[in-house]
Coordinates of C-alpha atoms and ligand atoms in Angstrom, one line a residue:
M241 CA 45.6 112.9 97.7
I242 CA 46.2 111.0 94.5
A243 CA 49.3 110.4 92.4
H244 CA 50.1 108.8 89.1
S245 CA 51.5 105.3 89.3
S246 CA 55.0 104.7 88.1
Q247 CA 53.6 103.8 84.6
G248 CA 51.8 107.1 84.6
Q249 CA 48.6 105.4 83.4
R250 CA 46.5 104.7 86.4
L251 CA 45.5 107.0 89.2
T252 CA 46.3 105.3 92.5
P253 CA 45.8 106.8 95.9
L254 CA 49.1 107.8 97.2
L255 CA 48.5 106.3 100.6
S256 CA 47.9 102.8 99.3
L257 CA 51.2 102.9 97.5
R258 CA 52.9 103.3 100.9
Y259 CA 51.2 100.1 101.9
A260 CA 51.5 98.1 98.7
F261 CA 52.5 94.9 100.5
R262 CA 54.5 92.3 98.6
S263 CA 52.2 90.3 96.3
D264 CA 54.6 88.6 93.9
E265 CA 55.2 84.8 94.0
F266 CA 58.4 85.4 96.0
W267 CA 58.9 81.7 96.9
R268 CA 59.5 80.8 93.2
D269 CA 62.9 82.6 93.6
L270 CA 64.2 79.4 95.3
D271 CA 64.8 76.6 92.8
H272 CA 63.2 74.1 95.2
W273 CA 59.8 75.9 95.0
K274 CA 59.9 77.4 91.6
D275 CA 57.1 75.1 90.4
I276 CA 54.9 75.6 93.4
D277 CA 51.8 77.6 92.4
A278 CA 50.0 80.1 94.6
E279 CA 47.2 77.7 95.4
L280 CA 49.5 75.2 96.9
F281 CA 51.7 77.7 98.6
L282 CA 48.7 79.4 100.2
N283 CA 47.6 76.1 101.8
H284 CA 48.6 75.8 105.4
L285 CA 48.8 72.1 105.2
W286 CA 51.4 72.3 102.5
Q287 CA 53.3 74.9 104.6
E288 CA 53.2 72.6 107.6
K289 CA 54.2 69.5 105.6
N290 CA 57.1 71.4 104.0
A291 CA 58.3 73.1 107.2
I292 CA 62.1 73.0 107.5
T293 CA 63.2 71.3 110.7
S294 CA 66.9 70.6 110.3
V295 CA 70.0 72.4 109.2
G296 CA 70.6 69.6 106.7
A297 CA 67.3 70.1 105.0
L298 CA 67.8 73.9 105.0
G299 CA 71.2 73.5 103.5
A300 CA 69.9 71.3 100.7
L301 CA 67.2 73.8 99.9
I302 CA 69.4 76.9 99.7
K303 CA 72.8 75.4 98.7
N304 CA 73.1 77.1 95.4
R305 CA 72.3 80.5 96.9
I306 CA 74.7 80.5 99.8
S307 CA 78.4 80.1 100.3
A308 CA 80.0 77.0 101.9
A309 CA 81.3 79.3 104.6
F310 CA 77.8 80.5 105.5
L311 CA 76.5 76.9 105.7
K312 CA 79.3 75.9 108.0
D313 CA 78.7 79.0 110.1
L314 CA 75.0 78.0 110.4
E315 CA 75.8 74.3 111.2
E316 CA 78.1 75.4 114.0
G317 CA 75.7 78.1 115.3
H318 CA 72.9 75.5 115.4
R319 CA 75.0 73.1 117.5
M320 CA 75.3 75.7 120.3
A321 CA 71.8 77.1 120.2
P322 CA 69.1 76.7 122.9
M323 CA 66.3 76.4 120.3
S324 CA 65.6 73.8 117.7
I325 CA 65.1 74.9 114.1
R326 CA 61.7 75.1 112.5
L327 CA 60.8 77.4 109.6
T328 CA 57.7 77.6 107.3
P329 CA 58.4 77.9 103.6
Y330 CA 56.6 81.3 103.8
I331 CA 59.2 82.8 106.2
L332 CA 62.1 81.0 104.6
S333 CA 61.4 82.4 101.2
L334 CA 61.0 85.9 102.5
I335 CA 64.7 85.8 103.6
D336 CA 67.0 87.5 101.2
W337 CA 69.4 84.6 100.5
D338 CA 71.7 86.9 98.5
N339 CA 72.3 88.7 101.7
P340 CA 71.8 86.2 104.5
Y341 CA 74.2 87.7 107.0
L342 CA 72.3 90.9 107.2
D343 CA 68.8 89.7 106.6
P344 CA 66.5 90.6 109.6
L345 CA 64.4 87.4 109.3
R346 CA 67.4 85.1 109.1
R347 CA 68.7 86.7 112.3
Q348 CA 65.5 86.0 114.1
F349 CA 65.4 82.3 113.3
L350 CA 68.8 81.0 112.2
P351 CA 71.8 81.2 114.5
L352 CA 75.4 81.7 113.2
A353 CA 78.5 80.7 115.1
S354 CA 80.2 83.8 114.0
E355 CA 77.5 85.9 115.6
I356 CA 77.5 84.3 119.0
C357 CA 78.5 86.6 121.9
V358 CA 79.6 85.5 125.4
D359 CA 76.7 85.1 127.7
H360 CA 76.4 87.6 130.5
P361 CA 77.0 85.8 133.8
M362 CA 73.5 86.7 135.0
V363 CA 71.6 85.0 132.0
K364 CA 69.4 82.0 132.7
L365 CA 67.3 79.4 130.9
D366 CA 64.1 80.4 132.6
P367 CA 64.8 84.0 133.5
M368 CA 61.2 84.9 134.4
G369 CA 60.9 82.1 136.9
E370 CA 57.7 81.0 135.4
Q371 CA 58.1 77.6 136.9
N372 CA 58.1 79.2 140.4
D373 CA 54.8 81.1 140.3
S374 CA 53.0 78.0 139.1
P375 CA 49.9 76.6 140.9
A376 CA 49.2 73.9 138.3
P377 CA 51.3 72.4 135.4
G378 CA 51.5 74.9 132.6
L379 CA 49.9 77.7 134.6
T380 CA 51.7 80.9 135.9
H381 CA 49.7 83.1 138.3
R382 CA 51.9 86.2 138.9
Y383 CA 49.5 89.1 138.6
P384 CA 46.4 89.4 140.8
D385 CA 43.8 89.3 138.1
R386 CA 45.3 87.3 135.3
V387 CA 47.0 84.0 134.5
L388 CA 49.3 82.7 131.8
F389 CA 48.2 79.3 130.6
L390 CA 50.7 77.3 128.5
A391 CA 48.5 75.0 126.6
T392 CA 51.1 73.6 124.3
N393 CA 54.9 73.6 123.9
V394 CA 55.2 73.6 120.2
C395 CA 55.1 76.4 117.6
P396 CA 54.9 76.8 113.8
V397 CA 58.4 78.2 113.9
Y398 CA 61.1 78.4 116.6
C399 CA 62.6 81.8 117.4
R400 CA 66.2 82.0 118.6
Y401 CA 65.4 84.4 121.5
C402 CA 62.3 82.6 122.8
T403 CA 61.6 83.6 126.4
R404 CA 60.5 79.9 127.0
S405 CA 63.7 78.4 125.7
Y406 CA 63.5 76.1 128.8
A407 CA 60.3 74.4 127.5
V408 CA 59.4 75.3 124.0
G409 CA 60.4 73.1 121.0
L410 CA 62.5 70.0 120.7
D411 CA 65.6 69.1 122.8
T412 CA 68.8 70.6 121.3
D413 CA 72.4 69.7 121.8
A414 CA 72.6 72.6 124.2
V415 CA 69.2 72.2 126.1
T416 CA 67.0 69.4 127.3
K417 CA 63.5 70.9 127.5
T418 CA 61.3 70.9 130.6
K419 CA 58.0 69.2 129.6
I420 CA 55.1 71.4 130.3
N421 CA 51.6 70.7 129.1
A422 CA 50.6 68.2 126.4
P423 CA 47.0 68.4 125.2
G424 CA 44.2 66.4 126.9
E425 CA 43.5 65.8 130.6
R426 CA 46.7 67.6 131.7
W427 CA 44.9 70.8 131.1
E428 CA 42.3 69.9 133.7
P429 CA 44.2 71.1 136.8
A430 CA 44.9 74.5 135.2
L431 CA 41.3 74.9 134.0
R432 CA 40.0 73.9 137.5
Y433 CA 42.4 76.4 139.2
I434 CA 41.0 79.2 137.0
E435 CA 37.4 78.2 137.6
A436 CA 38.0 78.1 141.3
N437 CA 39.7 81.5 141.5
A438 CA 37.2 84.3 141.2
S439 CA 40.0 86.9 141.1
V440 CA 41.2 85.6 137.7
E441 CA 39.5 87.9 135.1
D442 CA 42.0 87.6 132.3
V443 CA 43.5 84.5 130.8
V444 CA 46.5 84.4 128.4
I445 CA 46.5 81.2 126.4
S446 CA 50.0 80.8 125.1
G447 CA 52.7 78.2 124.8
G448 CA 54.2 77.4 122.5
D449 CA 51.7 78.8 120.1
A450 CA 47.9 78.8 119.8
Y451 CA 48.2 78.1 116.1
R452 CA 49.3 74.6 117.3
L453 CA 45.9 74.1 119.1
K454 CA 43.3 72.3 117.0
A455 CA 40.0 74.0 116.3
R456 CA 38.2 71.7 118.8
Q457 CA 40.8 72.5 121.4
I458 CA 40.4 76.3 120.9
T459 CA 36.7 75.7 121.3
E460 CA 37.0 73.5 124.3
I461 CA 39.3 75.8 126.3
G462 CA 37.6 79.0 125.1
E463 CA 34.0 77.8 125.9
R464 CA 35.0 76.4 129.2
L465 CA 36.7 79.7 130.2
L466 CA 33.8 81.8 128.9
D467 CA 31.5 79.7 131.1
A468 CA 33.4 80.8 134.2
P469 CA 31.5 83.9 135.3
H470 CA 34.6 85.7 136.6
V471 CA 36.6 85.3 133.4
R472 CA 36.1 88.4 131.3
R473 CA 39.0 88.5 128.9
M474 CA 41.0 86.0 127.0
R475 CA 43.8 86.2 124.6
F476 CA 45.2 83.5 122.3
A477 CA 48.9 84.1 121.7
T478 CA 50.4 83.1 118.3
K479 CA 53.3 84.1 116.1
G480 CA 51.3 82.4 113.3
L481 CA 50.1 85.5 111.6
A482 CA 53.7 86.5 111.0
V483 CA 55.0 83.1 109.8
L484 CA 52.0 81.2 108.5
P485 CA 49.3 83.8 107.6
M486 CA 47.6 81.7 105.0
K487 CA 46.2 79.4 107.7
I488 CA 43.6 82.1 108.5
Q489 CA 42.2 81.6 105.0
S490 CA 42.8 77.9 104.4
D491 CA 42.1 76.4 107.8
H492 CA 38.4 77.1 108.0
D493 CA 37.9 75.1 111.1
W494 CA 40.6 77.1 113.1
T495 CA 39.4 80.5 111.9
D496 CA 35.8 79.6 112.5
A497 CA 36.5 78.4 116.0
I498 CA 38.2 81.7 116.9
S499 CA 35.4 83.7 115.3
R500 CA 32.6 81.8 117.0
L501 CA 34.3 82.2 120.3
S502 CA 34.8 85.9 119.7
D503 CA 31.1 86.3 118.7
R504 CA 30.0 84.4 121.8
A505 CA 32.3 86.4 124.0
R506 CA 30.9 89.7 122.6
K507 CA 27.3 88.6 123.2
M508 CA 28.3 87.9 126.8
H509 CA 30.0 91.3 126.9
K510 CA 33.4 89.6 127.3
S511 CA 36.3 89.9 125.0
I512 CA 38.6 87.6 123.1
A513 CA 41.7 88.7 121.2
I514 CA 44.6 87.3 119.3
H515 CA 48.0 88.5 120.5
T516 CA 50.5 88.0 117.7
H517 CA 54.2 88.6 117.2
F518 CA 55.5 90.6 114.2
N519 CA 59.0 92.0 114.6
H520 CA 59.8 93.3 111.2
P521 CA 57.9 94.9 108.2
N522 CA 59.4 92.2 105.9
E523 CA 57.2 89.7 107.6
I524 CA 54.1 91.5 106.2
T525 CA 52.9 90.6 102.7
A526 CA 49.7 90.8 100.8
I527 CA 49.0 87.3 102.2
T528 CA 49.2 88.8 105.7
A529 CA 47.0 91.7 104.7
K530 CA 44.3 89.3 103.5
A531 CA 44.4 87.2 106.7
L532 CA 44.3 90.3 109.0
G533 CA 41.5 91.8 106.9
M534 CA 39.5 88.6 107.3
L535 CA 39.9 88.6 111.1
Y536 CA 39.0 92.3 111.2
E537 CA 35.8 91.8 109.2
R538 CA 34.9 89.1 111.6
G539 CA 35.5 91.4 114.5
V540 CA 38.4 89.5 116.0
E541 CA 40.7 91.9 117.7
V542 CA 44.4 91.5 117.0
R543 CA 47.3 93.0 119.1
N544 CA 51.0 92.7 118.5
Q545 CA 53.9 92.0 120.9
A546 CA 57.2 92.6 119.3
V547 CA 60.7 92.0 120.7
I548 CA 63.5 94.5 120.3
L549 CA 66.2 92.6 118.5
K550 CA 69.6 93.9 117.6
G551 CA 70.2 94.0 113.8
V552 CA 66.5 93.3 113.2
N553 CA 64.3 96.2 114.4
D554 CA 66.5 98.3 116.7
N555 CA 66.5 101.3 114.5
P556 CA 63.8 104.0 114.5
Q557 CA 62.9 103.7 110.8
T558 CA 62.2 99.9 111.0
M559 CA 60.4 100.2 114.3
H560 CA 58.2 103.0 113.0
R561 CA 57.5 101.2 109.8
L562 CA 56.4 98.1 111.7
N563 CA 54.0 100.1 113.8
E564 CA 52.7 102.0 110.8
C565 CA 52.0 98.8 108.9
L566 CA 50.4 97.1 111.8
A567 CA 48.1 100.1 112.4
Y568 CA 47.2 100.1 108.7
L569 CA 46.1 96.5 109.1
N570 CA 44.1 97.2 112.3
V571 CA 46.6 95.4 114.5
R572 CA 47.2 97.2 117.7
P573 CA 50.9 97.5 118.6
Y574 CA 50.7 96.6 122.3
Y575 CA 54.1 95.7 123.6
C576 CA 57.7 96.0 122.5
F577 CA 59.8 93.9 124.7
Q578 CA 63.4 94.4 125.8
G579 CA 65.2 91.1 125.0
D580 CA 65.1 88.6 127.8
M581 CA 68.2 87.5 129.6
I582 CA 68.3 84.0 128.0
R583 CA 71.3 81.8 127.4
G584 CA 72.9 81.7 123.9
V585 CA 71.3 84.7 122.2
E586 CA 73.2 87.7 123.5
A587 CA 73.9 88.9 120.0
L588 CA 70.3 89.8 119.6
R589 CA 70.0 91.8 122.8
T590 CA 70.2 95.6 123.0
S591 CA 71.2 97.6 126.0
L592 CA 68.4 99.3 128.0
G593 CA 69.9 102.6 127.1
D594 CA 69.6 101.9 123.3
S595 CA 66.0 100.6 123.7
I596 CA 65.0 103.7 125.7
A597 CA 66.5 105.9 122.9
L598 CA 64.5 103.8 120.4
E599 CA 61.3 104.4 122.3
K600 CA 62.0 108.2 122.5
S601 CA 62.7 108.5 118.8
T602 CA 59.5 106.7 117.7
R603 CA 57.0 108.0 120.2
G604 CA 54.9 110.8 118.6
L605 CA 55.1 109.5 115.0
I606 CA 51.8 107.7 115.2
A607 CA 48.7 107.9 117.5
G608 CA 49.2 106.9 121.1
H609 CA 46.9 103.9 120.8
N610 CA 49.2 102.6 118.0
T611 CA 52.4 103.2 120.0
P612 CA 53.6 100.2 121.9
H613 CA 54.6 100.2 125.5
F614 CA 58.3 99.5 125.7
I615 CA 58.6 96.8 128.4
V616 CA 61.2 94.9 130.3
D617 CA 59.9 91.6 131.7
L618 CA 61.9 91.4 134.8
P619 CA 64.1 88.4 135.6
G620 CA 63.0 86.6 138.8
G621 CA 59.2 87.2 138.2
G622 CA 58.8 90.9 138.8
G623 CA 56.6 91.0 135.7
K624 CA 56.4 93.5 132.9
R625 CA 57.6 97.1 133.7
D626 CA 57.8 100.2 131.6
I627 CA 61.4 100.3 130.4
H628 CA 61.7 103.9 131.7
S629 CA 60.6 103.2 135.2
F630 CA 63.9 101.9 136.7
D631 CA 64.9 103.0 140.2
Y632 CA 68.5 102.8 139.2
Y633 CA 70.4 102.5 135.9
D634 CA 74.2 102.6 135.3
P635 CA 74.8 102.5 131.6
Y636 CA 78.5 102.1 132.1
L637 CA 78.1 98.9 134.1
G638 CA 75.0 98.0 132.2
I639 CA 72.8 97.3 135.2
A640 CA 69.4 98.5 136.2
A641 CA 67.2 97.9 139.2
Y642 CA 63.4 98.0 139.1
R643 CA 60.7 97.6 141.7
A644 CA 57.3 96.1 141.1
P645 CA 55.3 97.2 144.1
A646 CA 52.0 95.9 142.9
V647 CA 53.4 92.5 142.0
K648 CA 56.1 91.6 144.5
K649 CA 56.1 94.3 147.2
D650 CA 59.6 94.4 148.7
Q651 CA 61.7 92.8 146.0
V652 CA 64.2 94.5 143.8
F653 CA 64.7 93.1 140.3
L654 CA 67.8 93.5 138.2
Y655 CA 68.3 93.6 134.5
C656 CA 71.8 93.5 132.9
D657 CA 72.8 94.8 129.5
P658 CA 74.6 92.4 127.3
L659 CA 78.4 92.4 127.7
H660 CA 79.1 93.2 124.1
T661 CA 77.5 96.7 124.7
L662 CA 79.9 97.5 127.5
T663 CA 83.5 98.7 127.5
A664 CA 86.3 96.1 128.1
D665 CA 86.8 97.5 131.6
A666 CA 83.2 97.2 132.5
Q667 CA 83.0 93.7 131.1
A668 CA 86.0 92.6 133.2
L669 CA 84.1 93.8 136.4
W670 CA 81.3 91.3 135.4
T671 CA 83.5 88.3 134.5
N672 CA 85.5 88.5 137.7
P673 CA 83.3 86.8 140.4
A674 CA 84.6 88.9 143.2
T675 CA 84.0 92.3 141.5
R676 CA 80.7 91.0 140.3
T677 CA 79.5 90.2 143.8
Q678 CA 80.6 93.6 145.0
L679 CA 78.9 95.3 142.1
L680 CA 75.6 93.6 142.7
D681 CA 75.8 94.4 146.4
D682 CA 76.4 98.1 145.6
V683 CA 73.4 98.3 143.3
L684 CA 71.1 96.6 145.8
K685 CA 72.4 98.9 148.6
S686 CA 71.8 102.0 146.6
V687 CA 68.1 101.2 146.0
K688 CA 67.3 99.9 149.4
Ligands
PLP1953 C1 52.8 88.7 130.2 C2 52.1 87.9 131.2 C3 50.7 88.2 131.5 C4 49.9 89.2 130.8 O1 50.4 90.5 131.1 P1 49.8 91.8 130.4 O2 50.7 92.9 130.9 O3 48.4 92.0 130.9 O4 49.9 91.6 129.0 C5 50.2 87.5 132.5 N1 50.9 86.6 133.3 C6 52.2 86.3 133.0 C7 52.9 85.4 133.9 C8 52.8 87.0 132.0 O5 54.1 86.8 131.8
SF4_1954 S1 56.6 81.6 118.5 FE1 56.7 82.4 120.6 S2 56.7 80.7 122.0 FE2 57.2 79.9 119.9 S3 59.5 79.9 119.7 FE3 58.8 81.9 119.0 S4 58.8 83.3 120.8 FE4 58.9 81.1 121.5

């Protein structure tokens, strides 16, 4: 089908209008970058060099766009946050600074004191217990056939709700980070463990973020794992495509390293993919489309793992738009995670009930293979479960129990909705230690 463009002069396919990703020089909107041309802005080294890593630097950059009250809110929010601040100029300039309170990208990365909600008494710093299922530093072996390898603990940006708040990023006023892997020989025990375990067929290389691995490190880890006969599948996890997409075009070494690995894997009938992390359609621009197009041409498969975040993507229109845009760009929407029970970011969590409703209202709008699984990654190491598969859920008390028979046979795993989604009466049952213990006992008894 075709339609006239708004000027009525050119015939443009209607479909492409729906996917006319932002291609203006949006960063010039901020005084600080008004003289930066596209060539410089599209260089990943310039992006890295100009990354914003403190509230002070951020304040200086946006001060004539925001109110003093907003800045104070931000400074106070940052003092209480579990994650350090790091933003690329790309993502910072996609934030609507005339509307910073509501902006979905601001909400993902920049904490405000006025938004902080009381932590549920059951939240933790390492809710998944990754440090418990760990046979070597930086390695988690929870599922029979696959392992999670944390090869770095740094990222191109820091997300407020990071599941690895215990380790990722710099120390903050609120959290001193557990040191996991640093590059070099500290990878050796993890790689040896994988090589020695024939049951490991699938390796997730994460962190931190694989964008932070140098080309030669990607090659080193990738080649070594491809050489292990039992390793069939590998994924490199990075939020980079959402926050620093220009790297795919300007960092030839990195992109070539991934492509070469992918080509070699294919010749060996093995597979390599990138797992990325888009949460909102505003993260997708013409720059993203170019980067993803290039990876697609080179045959590198890309899948997406989003996180359901209150006030960011927890409405059906946004969620569907995200999936639709990803599908258009040949990125497979793989998972959509329920927010983890981490300290300090309750404002971003939804209740299970709301996430289930979100899943119901979006399923069916797009092909099944472009519909993500809605998942809750269970506190205590139960692993990822379909959000609908609870054995018990009481939306009034905001508590659910799940079993994971294939992962940890006899255990019951609990997930709690954030207090701000409950009534005052229900909240009181949680904040009083005696009623809380009783309530937890009752739930466990009812599923035993
Ligand atoms: C998420 C995760 C994996 C990969 O799980 P998939 O369901 O295959 O995506 C593997 N190990 C750990 C510890 C994980 O958290
Ligand atoms: S990019 Fe991933 S690992 Fe890094 S801070 Fe964000 S969620 Fe955490």
